[in-house]
Coordinates of C-alpha atoms and ligand atoms in Angstrom, one line a residue:
X1 CA 127.4 -52.1 -7.1
X2 CA 128.9 -51.0 -3.3
X3 CA 129.6 -47.5 -2.6
X4 CA 132.7 -46.2 -1.2
X5 CA 133.0 -43.0 0.9
X6 CA 136.5 -41.2 1.1
X7 CA 136.9 -38.6 3.7
X8 CA 139.7 -35.4 3.1
X9 CA 140.0 -34.8 7.0
X10 CA 141.3 -31.4 7.2
X11 CA 142.8 -29.3 10.0
X12 CA 142.9 -25.3 10.9
X13 CA 146.4 -24.7 8.9
X14 CA 145.1 -26.1 5.6
X15 CA 141.6 -24.1 5.6
X16 CA 143.5 -20.7 5.2
X17 CA 145.5 -22.4 2.3
X18 CA 142.8 -23.9 0.4
X19 CA 139.8 -22.3 1.3
X20 CA 140.7 -18.9 0.3
X21 CA 138.0 -19.0 -2.2
X22 CA 135.5 -19.9 0.3
X23 CA 134.0 -22.9 1.7
X24 CA 133.7 -25.7 -0.7
X25 CA 135.1 -29.0 -0.6
X26 CA 138.7 -29.5 -2.3
X27 CA 139.7 -32.8 -1.0
X28 CA 143.3 -34.0 -1.3
X29 CA 144.6 -34.9 -4.8
X30 CA 145.7 -38.2 -3.7
X31 CA 142.4 -39.1 -2.4
X32 CA 140.6 -37.9 -5.4
X33 CA 143.3 -39.9 -7.2
X34 CA 142.0 -43.5 -5.4
X35 CA 138.5 -42.5 -5.6
X36 CA 138.7 -42.2 -9.6
X37 CA 140.9 -45.4 -9.6
X38 CA 137.7 -47.0 -7.5
X39 CA 135.2 -45.4 -10.0
X40 CA 137.3 -46.7 -12.9
X41 CA 137.2 -50.4 -12.0
X42 CA 133.2 -50.3 -11.0
X43 CA 132.8 -48.9 -7.6
X44 CA 130.6 -45.8 -6.6
X45 CA 132.8 -43.8 -5.0
X46 CA 132.2 -40.2 -3.1
X47 CA 135.0 -37.9 -1.7
X48 CA 134.4 -35.2 0.9
X49 CA 136.1 -32.7 2.8
X50 CA 135.6 -33.6 6.4
X51 CA 136.1 -31.5 9.8
X52 CA 135.5 -32.7 13.0
X53 CA 132.9 -30.3 14.4
X54 CA 129.5 -31.1 15.4
X55 CA 127.8 -29.5 12.1
X56 CA 129.9 -31.2 9.8
X57 CA 129.9 -34.9 11.5
X58 CA 125.9 -34.5 11.6
X59 CA 125.7 -33.7 8.0
X60 CA 128.5 -37.0 7.3
X61 CA 126.2 -39.2 9.6
X62 CA 123.0 -38.5 7.4
X63 CA 124.8 -38.6 4.0
X64 CA 125.8 -42.0 5.3
X65 CA 122.6 -43.1 6.3
X66 CA 121.2 -42.2 3.2
X67 CA 124.0 -43.5 0.6
X68 CA 125.0 -46.8 2.7
X69 CA 129.0 -47.0 1.9
X70 CA 130.2 -50.2 3.0
X71 CA 133.8 -48.7 3.6
X72 CA 134.5 -45.2 4.7
X73 CA 138.2 -44.0 4.2
X74 CA 140.1 -41.5 5.6
X75 CA 143.3 -39.7 5.1
X76 CA 145.4 -39.1 8.1
X77 CA 148.0 -36.5 8.7
X78 CA 150.0 -36.3 11.9
X79 CA 148.3 -33.2 13.3
X80 CA 145.1 -34.4 12.7
X81 CA 145.5 -38.2 14.0
X82 CA 143.8 -37.8 17.1
X83 CA 140.8 -36.4 15.2
X84 CA 140.8 -39.0 12.5
X85 CA 140.5 -41.4 15.3
X86 CA 137.6 -39.6 16.5
X87 CA 135.7 -39.1 13.2
X88 CA 136.3 -43.1 12.8
X89 CA 134.6 -43.8 16.6
X90 CA 131.5 -41.6 15.5
X91 CA 130.9 -43.5 12.1
X92 CA 131.9 -46.8 13.9
X93 CA 129.6 -46.2 16.7
X94 CA 126.8 -45.5 14.6
X95 CA 127.3 -48.0 11.4
X96 CA 129.1 -50.9 13.0
X97 CA 128.9 -52.5 9.6
X98 CA 131.2 -50.0 7.7
X99 CA 134.7 -50.9 7.5
X100 CA 136.6 -47.9 8.3
X101 CA 140.2 -47.8 6.6
X102 CA 142.8 -45.3 7.5
X103 CA 145.0 -44.1 5.0
X104 CA 148.0 -41.2 4.3
X105 CA 150.9 -40.2 5.5
X106 CA 150.4 -40.4 9.4
X107 CA 148.6 -43.8 8.7
X108 CA 151.5 -45.0 6.3
X109 CA 154.2 -43.8 9.1
X110 CA 152.7 -45.0 12.3
X111 CA 150.3 -47.8 11.0
X112 CA 150.7 -50.0 14.3
X113 CA 149.5 -47.1 16.4
X114 CA 146.4 -46.6 13.9
X115 CA 145.2 -49.8 13.7
X116 CA 144.9 -50.4 17.6
X117 CA 141.9 -48.2 17.5
X118 CA 138.9 -50.5 18.0
X119 CA 137.2 -48.3 15.0
X120 CA 139.9 -49.1 12.6
X121 CA 139.3 -52.3 10.5
X122 CA 142.3 -51.5 8.2
X123 CA 145.8 -49.3 7.7
X124 CA 146.7 -48.9 4.1
X125 CA 150.5 -48.2 3.8
X126 CA 151.6 -45.5 1.5
X127 CA 149.8 -45.4 -1.9
X128 CA 146.4 -46.4 -1.9
X129 CA 144.9 -47.0 -5.5
X130 CA 145.7 -50.5 -5.9
X131 CA 145.3 -51.6 -2.3
X132 CA 142.2 -49.8 -1.9
X133 CA 140.6 -51.5 -4.9
X134 CA 141.7 -54.8 -3.0
X135 CA 140.0 -53.9 0.1
X136 CA 136.9 -53.0 -2.2
X137 CA 137.1 -56.4 -3.6
X138 CA 137.5 -58.2 -0.5
X139 CA 134.5 -56.3 1.3
X140 CA 132.4 -56.9 -1.5
X141 CA 132.7 -60.1 -1.9
X142 CA 132.8 -60.9 1.9
X143 CA 135.9 -62.5 1.6
X144 CA 135.6 -64.8 -1.0
X145 CA 137.3 -63.1 -4.3
X146 CA 140.2 -62.1 -1.9
X147 CA 141.4 -62.6 1.8
X148 CA 143.4 -59.7 3.9
X149 CA 146.4 -61.8 4.0
X150 CA 146.9 -61.6 0.2
X151 CA 146.4 -58.0 0.0
X152 CA 150.1 -56.5 0.2
X153 CA 150.5 -53.0 1.9
X154 CA 147.8 -53.4 4.9
X155 CA 147.6 -53.7 8.2
X156 CA 144.6 -55.3 9.8
X157 CA 143.5 -57.2 12.7
X158 CA 142.6 -61.1 13.0
X159 CA 141.2 -61.9 16.7
X160 CA 143.8 -60.0 19.1
X161 CA 146.7 -60.2 16.5
X162 CA 147.6 -57.1 14.5
X163 CA 148.9 -58.5 11.0
X164 CA 151.4 -56.7 9.2
X165 CA 151.3 -57.6 5.5
X166 CA 154.5 -56.9 3.0
X167 CA 154.7 -53.6 1.6
X168 CA 153.3 -52.8 -1.8
X169 CA 155.8 -51.7 -4.5
X170 CA 155.2 -48.1 -5.8
X171 CA 153.5 -47.6 -8.5
X172 CA 156.3 -47.7 -11.5
X173 CA 154.2 -46.0 -14.5
X174 CA 152.0 -43.2 -13.0
X175 CA 150.4 -42.9 -16.5
X176 CA 148.6 -46.5 -15.7
X177 CA 146.4 -44.6 -13.6
X178 CA 143.5 -42.9 -15.1
X179 CA 143.1 -39.1 -15.0
X180 CA 141.7 -37.7 -11.8
X181 CA 138.1 -37.1 -12.0
X182 CA 137.3 -34.2 -10.0
X183 CA 133.5 -34.7 -10.5
X184 CA 133.8 -37.2 -7.5
X185 CA 134.0 -34.6 -5.1
X186 CA 131.2 -31.4 -5.1
X187 CA 132.9 -28.9 -7.6
X188 CA 130.1 -26.8 -8.3
X189 CA 131.6 -24.0 -5.9
X190 CA 135.5 -24.3 -7.3
X191 CA 136.8 -21.3 -8.4
X192 CA 140.3 -19.8 -7.9
X193 CA 143.2 -21.9 -7.3
X194 CA 142.8 -25.5 -8.6
X195 CA 145.7 -28.3 -7.7
X196 CA 146.8 -30.5 -9.8
X197 CA 150.0 -33.2 -9.7
X198 CA 152.4 -34.4 -12.3
X199 CA 154.8 -36.5 -10.1
X200 CA 155.2 -38.4 -7.1
X201 CA 157.9 -38.7 -4.2
X202 CA 161.2 -36.3 -4.5
X203 CA 165.0 -37.6 -4.8
X204 CA 166.0 -35.4 -2.1
X205 CA 166.8 -36.9 1.5
X206 CA 166.0 -33.8 3.9
X207 CA 166.3 -35.2 7.2
X208 CA 162.8 -33.7 8.7
X209 CA 160.8 -34.4 5.4
X210 CA 158.4 -37.1 5.1
X211 CA 158.6 -37.5 1.3
X212 CA 161.7 -39.7 1.9
X213 CA 160.0 -42.2 4.1
X214 CA 157.0 -42.4 1.8
X215 CA 158.4 -42.6 -1.3
X216 CA 162.0 -43.9 -0.6
X217 CA 163.4 -40.9 -2.4
X218 CA 162.2 -41.6 -5.6
X219 CA 160.9 -39.5 -7.9
X220 CA 158.3 -40.6 -10.3
X221 CA 156.8 -38.6 -13.0
X222 CA 153.8 -38.9 -15.6
X223 CA 154.4 -38.4 -18.9
X224 CA 154.0 -34.8 -19.6
X225 CA 151.4 -35.3 -22.7
X226 CA 149.1 -37.1 -20.3
X227 CA 149.4 -34.2 -17.6
X228 CA 148.9 -31.7 -20.2
X229 CA 145.3 -33.5 -21.1
X230 CA 144.5 -33.1 -17.5
X231 CA 145.4 -29.3 -17.6
X232 CA 143.3 -29.0 -20.7
X233 CA 140.3 -30.8 -19.3
X234 CA 140.4 -28.5 -16.3
X235 CA 140.2 -25.5 -18.2
X236 CA 137.4 -26.8 -20.7
X237 CA 135.6 -28.1 -17.5
X238 CA 136.1 -25.0 -15.1
X239 CA 136.6 -22.2 -17.6
X240 CA 137.6 -19.1 -16.0
X241 CA 136.5 -20.2 -12.9
X242 CA 139.9 -22.0 -12.7
X243 CA 142.3 -18.5 -12.3
X244 CA 145.2 -20.6 -11.4
X245 CA 146.9 -24.0 -11.3
X246 CA 148.7 -24.9 -8.4
X247 CA 151.4 -27.9 -9.3
X248 CA 151.6 -29.8 -6.0
X249 CA 154.3 -31.6 -6.8
X250 CA 157.2 -31.8 -4.4
X251 CA 159.5 -30.7 -7.2
X252 CA 157.7 -29.5 -10.5
X253 CA 161.1 -29.2 -12.0
X254 CA 162.8 -32.4 -11.0
X255 CA 163.4 -32.8 -14.9
X256 CA 164.2 -29.6 -16.4
X257 CA 163.3 -31.0 -20.2
X258 CA 160.0 -32.0 -19.0
X259 CA 158.7 -28.7 -18.0
X260 CA 160.2 -27.2 -21.3
X261 CA 157.9 -29.7 -23.1
X262 CA 154.7 -28.6 -21.0
X263 CA 155.8 -25.2 -21.7
X264 CA 155.7 -26.1 -25.6
X265 CA 152.6 -27.7 -25.1
X266 CA 150.9 -24.4 -23.6
X267 CA 152.5 -22.7 -26.5
X268 CA 151.4 -24.9 -29.4
X269 CA 147.8 -24.7 -28.1
X270 CA 147.7 -21.4 -26.7
X271 CA 146.7 -22.5 -23.4
X272 CA 146.7 -19.0 -21.2
X273 CA 146.9 -20.5 -17.9
X274 CA 148.3 -18.9 -14.6
X275 CA 150.0 -21.7 -12.6
X276 CA 152.8 -21.9 -9.9
X277 CA 154.8 -24.5 -8.4
X278 CA 157.2 -26.0 -5.6
X279 CA 161.0 -26.3 -7.0
X280 CA 164.0 -26.9 -5.3
X281 CA 167.2 -24.6 -5.8
X282 CA 169.3 -27.0 -7.2
X283 CA 167.1 -28.0 -10.0
X284 CA 166.5 -24.1 -11.5
X285 CA 168.5 -22.5 -14.0
X286 CA 168.2 -18.8 -15.2
X287 CA 167.1 -20.0 -18.5
X288 CA 164.5 -22.5 -17.2
X289 CA 163.0 -19.7 -15.0
X290 CA 163.0 -17.2 -17.9
X291 CA 160.7 -19.7 -20.0
X292 CA 158.4 -20.5 -17.3
X293 CA 157.9 -16.7 -16.3
X294 CA 157.1 -16.2 -20.4
X295 CA 154.6 -18.9 -20.4
X296 CA 151.8 -18.5 -17.4
X297 CA 154.5 -19.1 -14.6
X298 CA 153.6 -17.1 -11.7
X299 CA 154.8 -18.3 -8.7
X300 CA 157.5 -20.7 -7.4
X301 CA 158.0 -22.0 -3.8
X302 CA 161.8 -23.0 -2.6
X303 CA 162.4 -24.5 0.6
X304 CA 165.5 -22.6 1.9
X305 CA 165.2 -23.8 5.5
X306 CA 168.3 -22.1 7.1
X307 CA 170.6 -19.1 7.0
X308 CA 173.7 -21.3 7.8
X309 CA 175.3 -23.6 5.4
X310 CA 176.6 -25.6 8.2
X311 CA 173.3 -26.2 9.1
X312 CA 171.7 -27.3 5.9
X313 CA 174.7 -29.3 5.2
X314 CA 173.7 -31.3 8.2
X315 CA 169.9 -31.6 7.5
X316 CA 170.4 -32.9 4.1
X317 CA 169.1 -30.2 2.5
X318 CA 172.2 -30.4 -0.4
X319 CA 171.6 -26.6 -1.5
X320 CA 174.3 -23.7 -1.3
X321 CA 173.3 -20.5 0.1
X322 CA 174.8 -18.6 -2.6
X323 CA 173.2 -20.5 -5.3
X324 CA 169.7 -20.1 -3.5
X325 CA 170.6 -16.2 -3.5
X326 CA 171.2 -16.6 -7.2
X327 CA 168.0 -18.6 -8.1
X328 CA 166.0 -16.0 -6.1
X329 CA 167.3 -13.3 -8.0
X330 CA 166.6 -14.6 -11.4
X331 CA 163.2 -15.8 -10.3
X332 CA 162.6 -12.2 -9.0
X333 CA 164.0 -10.6 -11.9
X334 CA 161.5 -12.8 -14.2
X335 CA 158.7 -11.3 -12.3
X336 CA 157.4 -14.4 -10.7
X337 CA 156.3 -14.0 -7.3
X338 CA 158.7 -16.1 -4.7
X339 CA 157.6 -17.7 -1.8
X340 CA 160.6 -18.9 0.3
X341 CA 160.1 -21.3 3.5
X342 CA 162.5 -21.4 6.5
X343 CA 162.7 -23.2 9.9
X344 CA 164.5 -22.8 12.9
X345 CA 164.8 -25.5 15.4
X346 CA 166.9 -28.1 13.9
X347 CA 169.1 -30.3 15.7
X348 CA 172.3 -28.6 14.7
X349 CA 170.9 -25.1 15.4
X350 CA 172.4 -23.1 18.0
X351 CA 171.4 -19.3 18.9
X352 CA 173.7 -18.0 16.6
X353 CA 172.9 -20.4 13.2
X354 CA 169.4 -19.1 14.1
X355 CA 170.2 -15.6 14.0
X356 CA 171.6 -16.4 10.6
X357 CA 168.5 -17.6 9.6
X358 CA 166.8 -14.5 11.1
X359 CA 169.5 -12.1 9.2
X360 CA 168.9 -13.6 6.0
X361 CA 164.9 -13.5 6.1
X362 CA 165.5 -10.1 7.1
X363 CA 167.9 -9.1 3.9
X364 CA 165.5 -10.8 1.6
X365 CA 162.4 -8.7 2.7
X366 CA 164.1 -5.5 2.6
X367 CA 165.8 -6.6 -1.3
X368 CA 162.7 -7.9 -2.6
X369 CA 159.0 -6.8 -2.8
X370 CA 157.2 -9.6 -4.7
X371 CA 158.4 -12.3 -1.9
X372 CA 156.4 -14.1 0.5
X373 CA 158.9 -15.1 3.5
X374 CA 157.5 -18.2 5.9
X375 CA 159.2 -19.2 8.9
X376 CA 158.3 -22.4 10.6
X377 CA 159.4 -24.4 13.8
X378 CA 160.9 -27.6 12.9
X379 CA 158.8 -30.3 14.0
X380 CA 159.5 -34.1 13.9
X381 CA 156.9 -35.9 12.3
X382 CA 157.1 -39.6 13.1
X383 CA 158.7 -41.7 10.5
X384 CA 161.0 -39.1 9.4
X385 CA 164.8 -39.7 9.5
X386 CA 165.1 -37.2 12.6
X387 CA 162.2 -38.6 14.3
X388 CA 163.5 -42.0 14.4
X389 CA 166.7 -40.7 15.8
X390 CA 166.0 -37.8 17.8
X391 CA 168.0 -39.1 21.1
X392 CA 171.1 -39.8 19.0
X393 CA 170.7 -36.0 17.8
X394 CA 170.0 -34.6 21.1
X395 CA 166.4 -33.4 20.2
X396 CA 164.1 -33.4 23.2
X397 CA 160.3 -33.4 22.0
X398 CA 158.4 -31.2 23.8
X399 CA 154.8 -32.0 22.7
X400 CA 152.2 -34.8 23.9
X401 CA 149.7 -34.7 21.2
X402 CA 150.1 -35.0 17.6
X403 CA 148.2 -32.0 16.8
X404 CA 151.1 -30.0 18.4
X405 CA 153.1 -31.1 15.5
X406 CA 152.0 -28.6 13.4
X407 CA 155.2 -26.3 12.5
X408 CA 153.4 -23.3 14.3
X409 CA 154.5 -23.7 17.9
X410 CA 158.1 -25.0 18.8
X411 CA 158.0 -28.6 19.9
X412 CA 162.0 -29.3 20.0
X413 CA 164.8 -28.6 22.5
X414 CA 168.4 -29.4 22.2
X415 CA 171.2 -28.6 24.5
X416 CA 171.8 -25.5 22.6
X417 CA 168.5 -24.0 22.3
X418 CA 165.4 -23.6 24.0
X419 CA 161.5 -23.3 23.3
X420 CA 161.7 -20.2 24.4
X421 CA 165.1 -19.3 22.1
X422 CA 162.9 -20.2 19.0
X423 CA 160.0 -18.1 20.3
X424 CA 162.4 -15.1 20.4
X425 CA 163.9 -15.3 17.2
X426 CA 160.5 -16.1 15.4
X427 CA 159.1 -12.9 17.2
X428 CA 162.1 -11.0 15.7
X429 CA 161.3 -12.5 12.2
X430 CA 157.8 -11.6 12.5
X431 CA 158.0 -8.0 10.9
X432 CA 159.4 -9.4 7.9
X433 CA 156.9 -12.5 7.3
X434 CA 154.5 -12.8 4.7
X435 CA 151.4 -11.8 6.4
X436 CA 152.0 -8.2 7.0
X437 CA 150.2 -5.8 4.7
X438 CA 153.2 -5.1 2.5
X439 CA 153.5 -8.8 1.4
X440 CA 149.5 -9.4 1.7
X441 CA 149.5 -6.9 -1.2
X442 CA 152.1 -8.0 -2.9
X443 CA 150.7 -11.7 -2.6
X444 CA 147.0 -10.5 -3.7
X445 CA 148.8 -9.1 -6.7
X446 CA 149.9 -12.2 -7.8
X447 CA 146.8 -14.2 -6.9
X448 CA 148.2 -15.9 -4.0
X449 CA 145.9 -17.1 -1.3
X450 CA 145.9 -14.4 1.8
X451 CA 146.6 -14.9 5.3
X452 CA 143.4 -13.2 7.7
Ligands
LIG501 S1 163.5 -31.5 -1.2 FE1 161.7 -31.1 -0.2 S2 160.1 -32.8 -0.8 FE2 162.8 -33.2 -1.3 S3 163.1 -34.4 0.5 FE3 163.5 -31.9 1.1 S4 161.7 -31.4 1.9 FE4 161.1 -33.3 1.1

């Protein structure tokens, strides 16, 4: 059976998050899911992390020579888009027979740009499981079993023409997907934090977020027993090497009853697991937080994004600062480590509203010990609501490379603030941000990855 190689391309920021435990392959969970689906359907699949440095690329070239995959799929995020195309070029130049497929958020949102590269044969839009399988069938059969024009959710070339097929619908029932098989990557060095996903998409409509563009603001969940089975399998497979579980869902508590059922299963089987998740302020209650804390939840991340209610209303965040403060307090009182993310440089920000964000960060820092405060710069990622309306919103993009769209440096100016204004606010917030020693110690106590 033909082999398929899937490459999880990492960028510097992700290294810190994911490699706190050392340099081991921990590919994107979405890529592992595609690999599992392909294997389930008879393809030999391997998944590995990749960094576009010489040493890694030399190793990759050796591995391709040895394994001879017929397809190399690369996941692409905006900040690594240029590097993904570089990796595609290197592979194609040495192995012209391999079909190169790009997928992932950036490829889904900027497919026409990705397909223009001579090294790229197909771009997969949005969810990749079924689409990659059909591409694999087409490549394996030399086009006899299925033709590209009959594969929804792809962009490809026909001579000089670029063809954009109709989109494939989102997978309605996530339980039809096989449970992700971690063994498709090298898990021998896995320890510490293990990622797992229980849902896809988010019903929110925050104007800066790609989730809406990718999932159409639809929140789809796995049956909680099916999800629990995966957690159980991870514990059996990794034992104590799995020190904690990170539930990667945009909003794990989107349906609170489901979280309560998960907790019931943990209790029923006395499964002692430390876990953390991301959630939304509007999906939390004191009761839920208390139950989560009693049953292994050690950390929750909330996106607060601004200290100005007016800004929050304008960016579609749909949260009330008063309620946010309440939820933060409940979470802290329950003993759960809180991670809060903020952004400055929203289109409707002014120096004053950014000052309100700074003020809120400072107040939270002074009030709570077990808290991690993260500040980044609003960044218009292609495909997001704000990106497609930048002119109307009065935003000027001051970046000419995708790798600059990485949240770590300001890239937007408006009539009301400059890049320097944002840097100034950031500098003032810096003493309160999460990588200070005090927070680092608190984070270490909660088992969270530490910034170097
Ligand atoms: S709540 Fe979070 S995941 Fe959902 S749209 Fe807003 S930023 Fe995106």
